[in-house]
Amino acid sequence: MGAVGETEVSESQIAVHWREEDYYEPPPKLIDQANANDPAIRERFSEEHFPDCFTEYAELLTWDRKWDTILDTSNPPFWKWWIGGRLNACVNCVDRHLEARGNKNAFIWVPELEDQETKEITYEELHRRINEFAALLRDFAGAQTGDRVTFHMPMVPELPVSMLACARMGVIHSQVFGGFSGAACGNRIVDSQSKILVTMDAYYRDGQLLDHKLKADEALEVASNQGVEIEKVLVWRRQPGEYHSESPMVDGRDFFVDELLEDYRGQQVEPESMPAEAPLFLMYSSGTTGQPKGAEHSTGGYLSYVAGTSKYYQDIHPDDTYWCFADIGWITGHSYIVYGPLALGTTSVMYEGVPTYPDPGRPWRIAEKLGVNIFHTAPTTIRMLRKVGPDEPAKYDYHFKTMTTVGEPIEPDVWRWYYHTVGKEEAAITDTWWLTETGGFLGSTLPALEKMKPGSCGPGVLGINLVIYDENGEEVQKGSGKAGNICVRNPWPGLMQTIWGDDDRYVATYFAKYCRDKQSQDWHDWPWLCGDGAVQAADGYYRILGRIDDVINVAGHRLGTKELESAAIQVEEVAETAAVPVIDELRGKVVEMYVALKPGFEPSDEIVQKVSQIIERDIGKIARPKNVWIVPDMPKTRSGKIMRRVIAGISNFADVGDVSTLANPEIVDEIREQVQSAKVARGDVPRELSPEEMEEIKAFGRVE
Ligand code: PRX
C-alpha cells in the first residue's frame, strides 16, 4: 500500500493517473447522412432488449432459412446464436450484390510500387474469380465442407478471393499473417490439421520483392516433423506466368494456381447453405508461450456482428470508398476489410505495402486518388506517419467523414494529430477497442451521436454491457478512479465459439476467473474476461490501460504501461515509447523506458531527463524510470505492435524468446548491444532471474 501521486492503491489495483481530456463533438456534416443518427438506437440495444436487439444485425443478412432461436444457452458457456438459421457467407458478401451493384468495385487493390497498376475488382469479377478458385479447391485439391485450409498470404486480392471461395463451400479458412515465419505457419497447420496450404511466390514490402514461397517449405517441414503432412501447396503468382522465388516447386505437391485455373474458367460452384453455427474461419491469436490459440468464429453470429458494427460504427454506406489500412492476416482485416464492408456492398480498398513507401505522403495520395472517405488504421501507423511526415496530410485533397483507430490504446497526443492533421477536423474518430476473440468492436463511440474523448474508447458498443471487476469479483464503480479487469457481462453474436480443439482452455482463459456458477445456464453467471485493465470515468467512458499481463508492479504499485508511454510521448522529440519492467533488488521491479525519436533529433541527456521528469510529474516518483534508452527503433510485429517482452528480455539480460515473427528482427541485436553494454559499463547488471521471474518476463506483453 502507498501513495502514488494523489491516488491510493492496493496491491491488486492498477494505479490511474491519467488526466481527463476535453470532448470533441461529432462533425455536423456527418450527422444527417449517418446510419446511426437516431439517439433511440441506444434504447433499442439496451440490456432490457437483449438478446432480441441483435436481430437488427441479423436482418442485414440474407438467410436461406430464418433462425428459430436467437440465443441458445443450454451448453454454458458455449453460447449459440441464430439456431436453425442457414446462410452462406460468400453469398452475403458477393452474390446478393450482383443484381444491383455488379459493376461496382468490391475491392480496389493498390500495389506498393506506384508505377504498377491499381486493380479494380467489381463484384461481378470477384464472383467469377471466387467461383473458379472454389472449383479448383474442390475438384483439384479435394477440399470439402468442414475441412480446414491454411493460407499464408500477403495483402493481395487473391487472399479475399481464396477466403470467400472457402466460405462458399463451408471450408474453414485459417489465414496466417504473411509476415509470420514459416515455422509459425507450420505450427498453425498442425493445430488446425490442414491438408492444403495456399500461398504466394513473392510480394512487395518497402520496395523489395520478398521471396515468400520459401516460407512454405519451412512451414511444411515444421508440420511434417509434428506428423501433419500437407498434400497440396497452391501457389498464387503475383504476376501470373512469372515465378519470383528461390524455392523449388515440388513435383506432385506444389502447383501454380494461375496454371490450374485455366481448367476452371467460367465454372460455378453452388454455395453451401451452412448452419448459422458452422465455423467460418480460425484466427490464431497471440498466446505468448505454448500452443497457438485458434479463435473459432461462426458463420451467422460473426457475419451479423461485423455487418452491424460496420454499418453503425464505421458508418459504411454502399457508395462509400472505405479504406482499412490493416492486414487481412489479423482479425481487423477479416472483419473490417473483407466480411463487414462486403456484407454491406461497399468498396473496400486494399494496399499491399508499408505506409511510408516511397514517402510518408503515400497514404494521403491513395486517399486523394481513390476518393477514400472512411479511413481506418492502428495507432502504430498513425505514430509512424506523424513521426516521419507530420505535415504531409495537408498537401493532399481528401476528405474523411469517419476515421477509426484500432489495436492498442492511442495516446491523447497522437489522437489529436490524427484528428486535426489527418482528419482536418472534419472527421469523427472512433477509437475501437476489441480483441481477436470478440469478432468485432466492444468499445467505441457512435460517430454521429456520441462525443469523442482522446485516449478513451468510449462506452460499450451497442448491445455490449461492460463491467469492471476487481480481483475479488467486486464491481468497480464508474468515476471511482480505480482500475480493474474489464469484462463483458452478456454474450454477443461476434464472440468466438471456442479455442479450436480446446474447449477447456477456452473456459479457463475467458470465464473461469469470474464465473459465479459453473452449472448455470443463465448467461448472467458467466462474465467474459477480456484480459485488459480499464478504468471507467464518471461519464461512462472506458479507458483501456493495456493487457493485464503488461502491468508493471513497482513495490506493490501496479502501473499500466500505456500510462507511462502516454506520459513519455508528450516530450516533443519523442515519436514512440515502450515501458518495461526490470528486476530490482530493492523494489521488486522498476520501470525502464525505451524511446525512439522523431527524425531530425539526436539522442541527448536532455531528452532522457525530459522523459524521466514528465513521467515523474504525471504519474509519480515511484514510476521514475531506472533508465531511459533512446533506441533507433522498437522491435515490432508485422501488425505494428511493440514487442515489449523482447525489450523486457534485453533489459533483464534474459532470453528474448522467438523473434522470427518480428517485422524488424535485426533491431533486436542492435538494441541488445546498446543497452547491455551500457548496463555492464555502469555495473547495472541484474542478478540472474528465477524461473518464475523468467516466465513472467516472457509473458510480458500479449503479442507473439
Ligand atoms: O489490449 C487490447 C488492445 O489489443 C488487444 C487485442 O489484441 P488483438 O487481438 O491483436 O487485436 C485485434 C484487433 C482489435 C486488446 O486486448 N486493443 C485493441 N484495440 C484497442 C486496444 N487497446 C486500447 N484501445 C483500443 N482501441
XYZ file of C-alpha atoms and ligand atoms in Angstrom:
730
model
C 0.000 0.000 0.000
C 1.126 3.541 -0.565
C 0.515 6.764 -2.328
C 1.293 7.330 -5.964
C 0.729 10.937 -6.783
C -2.747 11.546 -5.437
C -4.020 8.015 -5.738
C -4.073 5.434 -3.002
C -3.713 1.965 -4.480
C -3.720 -1.545 -3.156
C -1.685 -4.481 -4.377
C -4.418 -5.670 -6.692
C -5.287 -2.359 -8.263
C -3.730 -0.646 -11.181
C -2.903 2.933 -10.406
C -4.624 5.518 -12.595
C -3.187 8.966 -13.085
C -4.463 9.867 -16.486
C -5.773 13.398 -16.827
C -9.296 13.892 -18.131
C -9.348 15.158 -21.697
C -11.751 17.568 -23.382
C -14.596 16.314 -25.503
C -14.820 16.710 -29.272
C -18.239 16.960 -30.910
C -19.272 14.817 -33.899
C -18.902 16.846 -37.100
C -22.301 18.268 -38.139
C -21.878 17.160 -41.775
C -21.648 13.564 -40.709
C -24.812 13.524 -38.685
C -27.501 13.915 -41.352
C -26.270 11.084 -43.510
C -25.174 8.732 -40.720
C -26.577 5.209 -40.433
C -26.886 5.690 -36.700
C -28.163 9.197 -36.057
C -31.271 8.472 -34.042
C -30.462 8.569 -30.326
C -33.177 5.939 -29.774
C -30.719 3.363 -31.085
C -29.178 3.134 -27.615
C -32.563 2.240 -26.172
C -33.156 -0.390 -28.858
C -29.928 -2.094 -27.830
C -30.350 -1.659 -24.078
C -29.894 -4.649 -21.779
C -33.623 -4.927 -21.406
C -33.883 -5.776 -25.110
C -31.176 -8.405 -25.029
C -30.812 -10.702 -26.977
C -33.546 -9.626 -29.407
C -31.730 -6.370 -30.171
C -29.197 -8.270 -32.241
C -31.850 -9.340 -34.759
C -31.309 -5.848 -36.188
C -27.842 -7.079 -37.198
C -29.005 -10.499 -38.398
C -31.601 -8.851 -40.599
C -28.831 -7.111 -42.530
C -28.036 -10.547 -43.950
C -29.789 -12.767 -46.452
C -30.773 -16.096 -44.901
C -31.617 -19.310 -46.723
C -33.598 -20.250 -43.685
C -34.501 -17.962 -40.812
C -33.453 -18.900 -37.275
C -35.864 -20.445 -34.759
C -33.940 -19.402 -31.642
C -31.956 -16.204 -31.186
C -29.698 -17.372 -28.390
C -29.251 -20.866 -27.028
C -27.594 -21.084 -23.606
C -28.147 -24.771 -22.961
C -24.451 -25.683 -23.028
C -22.731 -22.982 -20.989
C -20.594 -21.104 -21.788
C -20.755 -22.202 -25.415
C -23.460 -19.773 -26.446
C -25.099 -20.309 -29.812
C -26.741 -17.675 -31.996
C -29.405 -17.856 -34.675
C -30.124 -21.555 -34.129
C -31.943 -23.186 -37.003
C -30.842 -20.427 -39.369
C -28.905 -21.226 -42.540
C -26.893 -18.940 -44.756
C -23.762 -18.672 -46.849
C -21.174 -16.003 -46.064
C -19.938 -15.703 -49.656
C -23.465 -15.207 -50.957
C -23.958 -12.478 -48.386
C -20.724 -10.735 -49.292
C -20.903 -11.142 -53.061
C -23.770 -12.903 -54.856
C -26.567 -10.886 -53.367
C -24.990 -7.617 -54.556
C -24.668 -8.728 -58.184
C -28.013 -7.574 -59.387
C -27.929 -4.040 -58.053
C -24.198 -3.452 -57.835
C -22.428 -5.989 -60.042
C -20.423 -3.287 -61.804
C -19.418 -1.555 -58.662
C -15.974 -2.159 -57.215
C -15.819 -4.610 -54.365
C -12.087 -4.088 -53.954
C -9.582 -1.580 -55.180
C -6.133 -3.020 -54.789
C -3.162 -0.691 -54.629
C 0.221 -2.333 -55.228
C 3.125 -0.979 -53.278
C 5.092 0.177 -56.326
C 3.489 3.360 -57.521
C 4.188 2.680 -61.183
C 2.271 -0.589 -61.060
C -1.375 -0.595 -61.949
C -4.089 -0.217 -59.329
C -6.608 -3.019 -59.816
C -10.329 -2.518 -59.587
C -12.305 -5.667 -58.927
C -16.036 -5.366 -59.414
C -18.487 -7.551 -57.540
C -19.052 -9.415 -60.806
C -15.390 -10.097 -61.339
C -14.945 -11.069 -57.713
C -17.817 -13.517 -58.072
C -16.233 -15.082 -61.144
C -12.811 -15.399 -59.526
C -14.211 -16.874 -56.324
C -16.179 -19.487 -58.226
C -13.218 -20.522 -60.333
C -10.946 -20.854 -57.342
C -13.639 -22.701 -55.392
C -13.974 -25.179 -58.266
C -10.216 -25.696 -58.191
C -10.173 -26.149 -54.426
C -12.948 -28.692 -54.620
C -12.089 -30.643 -57.760
C -8.315 -30.406 -57.853
C -7.367 -30.082 -54.197
C -10.246 -32.130 -52.793
C -11.383 -29.579 -50.184
C -14.708 -30.421 -48.585
C -17.133 -28.674 -46.288
C -15.740 -28.631 -42.748
C -12.076 -29.114 -43.797
C -9.514 -26.550 -42.746
C -7.332 -24.842 -45.321
C -4.348 -22.764 -44.217
C -3.392 -19.603 -46.096
C -0.100 -17.810 -45.726
C -0.793 -14.862 -47.958
C 0.315 -11.245 -48.285
C -2.018 -8.300 -48.967
C -3.183 -9.173 -52.464
C -6.714 -9.594 -53.859
C -6.082 -13.327 -54.174
C -6.363 -13.506 -50.390
C -10.025 -12.417 -50.120
C -10.750 -14.427 -53.271
C -9.386 -17.517 -51.509
C -11.199 -16.760 -48.254
C -14.549 -16.263 -49.943
C -14.054 -19.384 -52.076
C -13.706 -21.357 -48.859
C -16.707 -19.611 -47.341
C -18.703 -20.548 -50.423
C -18.060 -24.235 -49.776
C -18.220 -24.157 -45.988
C -14.496 -24.849 -45.829
C -12.884 -23.279 -42.760
C -10.062 -20.927 -43.664
C -7.145 -20.130 -41.446
C -5.081 -17.227 -42.698
C -1.679 -16.883 -41.104
C -0.296 -13.366 -41.187
C 2.027 -13.106 -44.227
C 4.811 -11.578 -42.167
C 4.918 -14.546 -39.819
C 7.683 -17.057 -40.231
C 7.367 -20.385 -41.960
C 7.661 -22.068 -38.557
C 4.745 -20.047 -37.145
C 2.721 -21.077 -40.181
C 3.759 -24.712 -39.709
C 2.578 -24.765 -36.100
C -0.797 -23.388 -37.164
C -1.068 -26.022 -39.886
C -0.508 -28.648 -37.210
C -3.031 -27.186 -34.813
C -5.741 -26.897 -37.454
C -4.800 -30.204 -39.165
C -4.893 -28.642 -42.612
C -4.071 -30.699 -45.683
C -3.873 -27.753 -48.084
C -1.668 -24.660 -47.936
C -2.428 -21.633 -50.109
C 0.495 -19.258 -50.537
C 2.151 -16.868 -52.985
C 5.550 -16.680 -54.633
C 6.513 -13.147 -53.626
C 5.257 -9.685 -52.738
C 6.497 -6.154 -52.295
C 7.334 -4.659 -48.972
C 9.247 -1.429 -48.546
C 10.293 -1.512 -52.173
C 11.695 -5.034 -52.026
C 10.239 -8.076 -53.696
C 10.242 -10.580 -50.825
C 10.538 -14.275 -51.511
C 7.524 -15.757 -49.758
C 7.276 -19.288 -51.104
C 10.477 -20.117 -49.192
C 8.441 -19.877 -46.016
C 6.074 -22.557 -47.278
C 8.960 -25.011 -47.397
C 9.823 -24.280 -43.784
C 6.160 -24.479 -42.765
C 5.779 -27.907 -44.344
C 8.897 -29.182 -42.676
C 7.792 -27.936 -39.259
C 4.350 -29.500 -39.778
C 5.785 -32.761 -41.052
C 8.051 -33.039 -38.011
C 4.887 -32.966 -35.924
C 3.190 -35.589 -38.055
C 0.995 -33.381 -40.229
C 1.553 -33.661 -43.980
C 0.304 -31.022 -46.372
C -0.898 -32.749 -49.515
C -1.106 -29.773 -51.841
C 0.563 -26.376 -51.880
C -1.333 -23.956 -54.098
C 0.954 -21.127 -55.127
C -0.539 -17.909 -56.457
C 1.898 -15.856 -58.510
C 1.869 -12.129 -58.013
C 2.490 -11.775 -61.739
C 0.783 -14.767 -63.372
C 3.305 -16.626 -65.521
C 6.349 -15.269 -63.659
C 7.845 -17.051 -60.681
C 9.845 -14.937 -58.241
C 11.099 -17.352 -55.640
C 14.214 -19.366 -54.979
C 12.100 -22.183 -53.641
C 11.819 -25.176 -55.989
C 8.328 -26.325 -56.918
C 7.958 -29.876 -55.650
C 6.503 -32.171 -58.262
C 3.087 -33.522 -57.361
C 2.833 -31.286 -54.316
C 3.289 -27.646 -55.373
C 1.125 -26.128 -58.096
C 0.790 -22.709 -59.702
C -2.764 -21.522 -59.253
C -2.759 -19.412 -62.429
C -1.913 -22.527 -64.463
C -4.508 -24.715 -62.779
C -7.197 -22.059 -63.146
C -7.097 -22.491 -66.923
C -9.118 -25.680 -66.404
C -11.753 -23.974 -64.282
C -12.583 -20.914 -66.368
C -16.224 -19.971 -66.095
C -17.037 -22.735 -63.612
C -19.604 -22.099 -60.923
C -19.759 -23.674 -57.510
C -23.121 -23.908 -55.829
C -22.868 -22.151 -52.440
C -23.251 -24.443 -49.457
C -26.138 -23.482 -47.211
C -24.443 -23.529 -43.811
C -25.957 -23.700 -40.342
C -25.503 -20.366 -38.558
C -23.267 -22.087 -36.042
C -20.870 -23.643 -38.585
C -17.327 -22.279 -38.151
C -16.383 -19.760 -40.843
C -12.698 -19.371 -40.054
C -9.952 -19.718 -37.486
C -7.814 -16.797 -36.458
C -4.770 -17.678 -34.441
C -4.006 -15.071 -31.858
C -1.177 -14.467 -29.549
C -0.549 -16.631 -26.632
C 2.982 -15.770 -25.718
C 4.007 -19.298 -24.935
C 2.807 -22.759 -25.787
C 0.286 -23.847 -28.349
C -1.074 -21.272 -30.771
C -4.637 -20.386 -29.887
C -7.123 -20.637 -32.758
C -10.147 -18.429 -32.221
C -13.036 -20.181 -33.955
C -15.560 -17.779 -35.442
C -19.041 -18.739 -36.569
C -20.832 -18.029 -39.827
C -24.116 -16.407 -38.780
C -23.146 -14.826 -35.483
C -19.854 -13.432 -36.724
C -21.155 -12.157 -40.031
C -24.160 -10.458 -38.472
C -21.961 -8.791 -35.896
C -19.370 -7.431 -38.325
C -22.083 -6.256 -40.725
C -23.916 -4.420 -37.935
C -20.857 -2.819 -36.394
C -19.517 -1.827 -39.841
C -22.787 -0.127 -40.552
C -23.186 1.793 -37.316
C -19.627 2.369 -36.167
C -17.762 2.757 -39.464
C -20.840 4.404 -40.958
C -20.381 2.415 -44.162
C -22.844 3.020 -46.985
C -22.721 1.149 -50.300
C -21.435 4.239 -52.112
C -18.588 4.964 -49.766
C -14.955 4.261 -50.533
C -13.657 2.683 -47.428
C -10.036 2.038 -46.611
C -8.992 -0.040 -43.670
C -5.236 0.178 -43.648
C -4.552 -3.041 -41.772
C -3.528 -6.512 -42.809
C -6.056 -9.219 -43.569
C -3.727 -11.518 -41.652
C -5.200 -10.251 -38.429
C -8.782 -10.124 -37.314
C -9.187 -6.441 -38.164
C -8.695 -7.296 -41.805
C -11.101 -10.235 -41.721
C -13.853 -8.252 -40.034
C -13.285 -4.780 -41.392
C -11.589 -5.186 -44.788
C -13.414 -8.257 -46.031
C -16.525 -9.538 -44.278
C -18.112 -6.401 -42.783
C -17.642 -3.990 -45.699
C -18.534 -6.592 -48.331
C -21.644 -7.685 -46.465
C -22.731 -4.058 -46.838
C -21.826 -3.963 -50.553
C -19.330 -1.145 -50.322
C -15.933 -0.613 -51.973
C -13.044 -1.754 -49.817
C -9.521 -0.556 -50.556
C -6.561 -2.889 -50.036
C -2.966 -1.683 -50.015
C -0.065 -4.066 -50.416
C 2.746 -2.262 -48.694
C 4.109 -0.122 -45.901
C 2.703 3.316 -45.032
C 5.849 5.229 -45.831
C 6.740 3.766 -49.212
C 8.116 5.560 -51.151
C 7.490 8.541 -48.871
C 5.183 9.424 -45.990
C 2.713 11.153 -48.299
C 1.699 7.798 -49.786
C -1.434 7.062 -47.738
C -2.798 10.524 -48.381
C -2.083 10.267 -52.112
C -4.004 6.989 -52.165
C -6.874 8.612 -50.262
C -6.937 11.562 -52.658
C -6.682 9.494 -55.808
C -9.322 6.943 -54.869
C -11.668 9.354 -53.099
C -11.457 7.438 -49.817
C -13.961 8.881 -47.351
C -13.625 6.415 -44.470
C -10.202 5.660 -43.063
C -9.245 3.039 -40.513
C -5.819 2.199 -39.113
C -3.797 1.473 -35.983
C -2.023 3.860 -33.602
C 1.322 2.427 -34.615
C 0.735 3.532 -38.212
C -0.502 6.914 -37.054
C 2.571 7.375 -34.873
C 4.859 6.357 -37.694
C 3.245 8.780 -40.134
C 3.323 11.553 -37.558
C 6.964 10.809 -36.927
C 8.175 10.931 -40.499
C 5.637 13.120 -42.259
C 3.837 15.363 -39.782
C 2.864 17.901 -42.442
C 2.055 15.546 -45.306
C -1.737 15.239 -44.936
C -2.244 18.961 -45.569
C -0.716 18.589 -49.029
C -3.465 16.309 -50.296
C -7.077 16.930 -51.130
C -9.037 14.159 -49.476
C -11.930 14.299 -47.051
C -12.739 11.705 -44.428
C -16.090 11.543 -42.664
C -15.059 8.923 -40.151
C -11.680 7.628 -39.062
C -11.049 4.598 -36.911
C -8.174 3.699 -34.661
C -7.749 0.118 -33.516
C -5.400 -2.294 -31.867
C -3.935 -0.531 -28.866
C -4.627 2.483 -26.726
C -3.886 5.694 -28.575
C -2.030 8.375 -26.661
C -4.103 11.595 -26.456
C -1.253 13.489 -28.094
C -1.287 11.168 -31.087
C -5.095 11.207 -31.168
C -5.015 14.969 -31.551
C -2.649 14.799 -34.524
C -4.947 12.211 -36.100
C -7.968 14.467 -35.543
C -6.539 17.838 -36.522
C -3.968 16.963 -39.151
C -5.135 13.719 -40.744
C -8.835 14.308 -40.297
C -8.609 18.052 -40.969
C -11.121 18.482 -38.148
C -13.838 17.150 -40.448
C -13.986 13.531 -39.362
C -15.330 11.708 -36.348
C -12.799 9.357 -34.806
C -13.952 6.027 -33.488
C -11.416 4.504 -31.123
C -12.496 0.895 -31.398
C -11.401 -1.428 -28.626
C -11.805 -5.174 -29.132
C -9.907 -8.443 -29.476
C -9.305 -11.228 -31.971
C -11.625 -13.310 -29.849
C -14.522 -10.874 -29.959
C -15.059 -10.814 -33.735
C -15.855 -7.115 -33.734
C -15.899 -3.971 -31.644
C -16.540 -3.948 -27.886
C -15.980 -0.311 -27.002
C -16.365 2.805 -29.165
C -18.388 5.954 -29.563
C -21.145 6.061 -32.182
C -19.607 8.517 -34.645
C -22.609 10.784 -35.208
C -24.169 10.525 -31.764
C -21.503 10.427 -29.095
C -18.732 12.863 -28.254
C -15.153 11.763 -28.613
C -12.623 11.886 -25.827
C -8.961 11.375 -26.745
C -7.472 8.261 -25.191
C -10.841 6.748 -24.229
C -12.581 4.292 -26.491
C -15.970 5.431 -25.208
C -18.848 3.364 -23.830
C -19.558 -0.274 -24.618
C -20.860 -0.574 -28.183
C -24.495 -1.383 -28.928
C -25.586 -4.496 -27.075
C -22.277 -4.886 -25.226
C -22.665 -4.403 -21.486
C -19.279 -3.914 -19.902
C -18.282 -4.184 -16.288
C -15.023 -3.746 -14.408
C -14.280 -6.187 -11.587
C -11.561 -6.043 -9.002
C -9.572 -9.122 -8.065
C -12.316 -10.259 -5.689
C -15.067 -10.010 -8.235
C -16.487 -6.792 -6.773
C -17.753 -4.304 -9.297
C -15.575 -1.215 -9.617
C -17.847 1.801 -9.813
C -17.590 4.351 -12.570
C -15.947 7.596 -11.600
C -14.125 5.921 -8.723
C -10.785 6.450 -10.425
C -9.994 2.800 -9.847
C -8.973 0.346 -12.498
C -9.680 -3.350 -12.730
C -10.382 -6.203 -15.103
C -12.823 -5.278 -17.813
C -15.385 -7.961 -18.723
C -18.414 -8.248 -20.959
C -21.476 -9.206 -18.965
C -23.502 -10.705 -21.793
C -22.958 -12.981 -24.799
C -22.951 -11.391 -28.255
C -23.056 -12.843 -31.762
C -19.456 -11.967 -32.712
C -17.864 -13.790 -29.787
C -15.632 -16.702 -30.760
C -17.184 -20.130 -30.297
C -14.207 -21.774 -28.667
C -10.460 -22.233 -28.990
C -10.110 -24.670 -31.867
C -9.845 -28.143 -30.390
C -9.561 -26.967 -26.799
C -12.853 -26.192 -25.075
C -11.280 -26.462 -21.626
C -8.701 -23.819 -22.428
C -11.479 -21.579 -23.711
C -13.392 -21.811 -20.432
C -10.244 -21.484 -18.332
C -8.940 -18.437 -20.202
C -12.056 -16.337 -20.521
C -14.617 -17.468 -17.954
C -13.013 -19.248 -15.018
C -11.979 -16.141 -13.120
C -15.400 -14.585 -12.644
C -17.869 -17.401 -13.291
C -20.396 -17.480 -10.482
C -21.777 -20.964 -11.049
C -20.266 -23.470 -13.453
C -23.565 -25.330 -13.851
C -25.628 -22.263 -14.586
C -27.359 -21.919 -17.940
C -28.021 -18.291 -17.156
C -25.523 -16.166 -19.049
C -25.556 -13.604 -16.226
C -23.326 -16.002 -14.302
C -20.648 -16.059 -16.985
C -18.940 -12.682 -17.496
C -16.364 -12.799 -20.281
C -12.878 -11.739 -19.177
C -11.122 -9.600 -21.782
C -7.707 -9.590 -20.116
C -7.381 -5.810 -20.290
C -7.056 -3.391 -17.429
C -9.502 -0.496 -17.686
C -10.975 2.416 -15.817
C -14.429 3.943 -16.290
C -14.795 7.690 -15.955
C -17.869 9.323 -14.422
C -19.267 9.902 -17.918
C -19.286 6.153 -18.539
C -16.402 6.162 -20.994
C -13.763 3.458 -20.678
C -10.043 3.943 -20.905
C -8.201 0.786 -21.740
C -4.908 0.638 -19.913
C -3.496 -2.346 -21.786
C -3.225 -6.045 -21.134
C -3.228 -7.061 -17.503
C -0.069 -9.040 -18.267
C 1.586 -5.744 -19.206
C 1.169 -4.158 -15.813
C 4.434 -3.271 -14.096
C 4.377 -3.829 -10.381
C 6.762 -1.428 -8.633
C 6.852 -2.028 -4.893
C 3.209 -3.013 -4.938
C 2.100 -0.223 -7.250
C 0.654 -1.606 -10.429
C 1.493 0.761 -13.257
C -0.155 0.429 -16.659
C 2.367 0.516 -19.480
C 0.154 2.756 -21.554
C 0.044 5.469 -18.928
C 3.808 5.543 -18.753
C 4.055 5.601 -22.518
C 1.421 8.303 -22.934
C 3.308 10.480 -20.488
C 6.645 9.991 -22.234
C 5.313 10.635 -25.714
C 4.465 14.184 -24.722
C 8.158 15.036 -24.941
C 8.460 16.898 -28.191
C 11.339 14.916 -29.662
C 9.770 11.535 -28.877
C 7.953 9.522 -31.545
C 7.420 6.138 -29.889
C 7.789 4.721 -26.429
C 7.677 1.419 -24.624
C 7.705 0.757 -20.907
C 9.058 -2.497 -19.485
C 9.799 -3.893 -16.017
C 13.308 -4.632 -14.851
C 14.045 -6.747 -11.808
C 15.318 -4.651 -8.917
C 16.715 -5.938 -5.627
C 15.118 -3.189 -3.618
C 11.728 -2.639 -5.138
C 10.952 -5.924 -6.858
C 10.621 -4.304 -10.201
C 11.231 -0.875 -11.620
C 10.354 0.772 -14.882
C 12.641 1.183 -17.840
C 11.610 3.292 -20.784
C 12.585 2.844 -24.372
C 12.022 5.765 -26.715
C 12.512 6.335 -30.426
C 12.899 9.895 -31.672
C 11.293 11.806 -34.498
C 13.599 12.317 -37.480
C 15.979 15.239 -37.172
C 16.588 14.783 -33.436
C 19.747 13.353 -31.934
C 19.806 11.356 -28.686
C 20.843 13.530 -25.754
C 20.913 13.508 -21.973
C 18.451 16.335 -22.088
C 15.834 14.141 -23.762
C 16.488 11.385 -21.244
C 15.915 13.870 -18.445
C 12.745 15.209 -20.023
C 11.273 11.713 -20.316
C 12.055 10.960 -16.688
C 10.681 14.246 -15.475
C 7.424 14.056 -17.339
C 6.758 10.546 -16.015
C 7.522 11.705 -12.521
C 5.237 14.703 -12.987
C 2.299 12.832 -14.500
C 2.499 9.551 -12.663
C 4.696 9.888 -9.639
C 8.139 9.335 -8.250
C 7.573 5.639 -7.955
C 7.366 5.397 -11.730
C 10.557 7.305 -12.403
C 12.392 5.107 -14.881
C 15.602 3.472 -13.803
C 16.902 4.029 -17.317
C 15.653 5.726 -20.450
C 17.084 4.144 -23.569
C 16.941 6.121 -26.782
C 16.901 3.465 -29.482
C 16.765 3.672 -33.281
C 13.502 1.718 -33.454
C 11.274 -0.620 -31.444
C 11.001 -4.331 -32.171
C 7.560 -4.722 -33.704
C 5.257 -7.366 -35.029
C 4.188 -7.016 -38.616
C 0.866 -5.685 -37.391
C 2.885 -2.937 -35.744
C 2.593 -3.841 -32.081
C 5.663 -3.222 -29.994
C 7.043 -6.490 -28.616
C 7.557 -5.393 -25.068
C 8.621 -8.851 -23.956
C 11.629 -8.660 -26.275
C 12.733 -5.346 -24.795
C 11.971 -6.610 -21.310
C 14.183 -9.613 -22.039
C 17.012 -7.317 -23.077
C 16.687 -5.055 -20.046
C 16.791 -8.095 -17.766
C 19.600 -9.906 -19.585
C 17.103 -12.692 -20.155
C 16.091 -14.811 -23.104
C 14.105 -12.729 -25.598
C 12.277 -15.764 -26.949
C 11.308 -16.300 -30.560
C 11.808 -13.176 -32.655
C 11.133 -14.787 -36.009
C 7.737 -13.153 -36.336
C 9.092 -9.621 -35.969
C 8.862 -7.107 -38.770
C 12.384 -5.939 -37.938
C 14.283 -8.779 -36.205
C 17.632 -7.106 -36.880
C 16.844 -4.363 -34.394
C 16.941 -6.842 -31.506
C 20.697 -7.371 -31.631
C 21.297 -3.697 -32.141
C 19.296 -2.726 -29.058
C 20.749 -5.548 -27.003
C 24.277 -4.440 -27.796
C 23.466 -0.815 -26.971
C 21.594 -1.426 -23.743
C 23.515 -4.317 -22.272
C 26.948 -2.850 -22.891
C 25.844 0.403 -21.279
C 24.483 -1.537 -18.312
C 27.669 -3.565 -17.957
C 29.703 -0.345 -18.063
C 27.542 1.109 -15.300
C 27.741 -2.041 -13.191
C 23.980 -2.313 -13.520
C 23.561 -5.974 -14.405
C 20.565 -7.503 -12.625
C 21.000 -10.779 -10.776
C 20.010 -13.895 -12.616
C 16.255 -14.295 -12.788
C 14.455 -17.111 -11.017
C 12.463 -19.456 -13.284
C 9.230 -17.714 -12.204
C 10.621 -14.297 -12.990
C 11.840 -15.584 -16.314
C 8.355 -16.826 -17.138
C 6.867 -13.506 -16.117
C 9.200 -11.566 -18.392
C 8.471 -13.962 -21.233
C 4.756 -13.497 -20.761
C 5.067 -9.730 -20.638
C 3.054 -8.283 -23.454
C 0.493 -10.266 -25.300
C 1.676 -10.292 -28.856
C 3.734 -13.086 -30.296
O -5.250 -4.687 -25.141
C -6.255 -4.527 -26.089
C -5.655 -3.959 -27.351
O -5.370 -5.060 -28.183
C -5.757 -6.282 -27.555
C -6.295 -7.220 -28.578
O -5.288 -7.562 -29.460
P -5.612 -8.281 -30.815
O -6.453 -9.468 -30.521
O -4.345 -8.474 -31.527
O -6.440 -7.159 -31.541
C -7.287 -7.463 -32.514
C -7.953 -6.252 -33.113
C -8.535 -5.318 -32.157
C -6.796 -5.854 -26.553
O -6.903 -6.803 -25.518
N -6.568 -3.048 -28.044
C -7.213 -3.278 -29.191
N -7.878 -2.168 -29.585
C -7.672 -1.231 -28.644
C -6.841 -1.795 -27.655
N -6.491 -1.111 -26.563
C -6.954 0.134 -26.430
N -7.726 0.756 -27.340
C -8.101 0.128 -28.464
N -8.842 0.762 -29.357
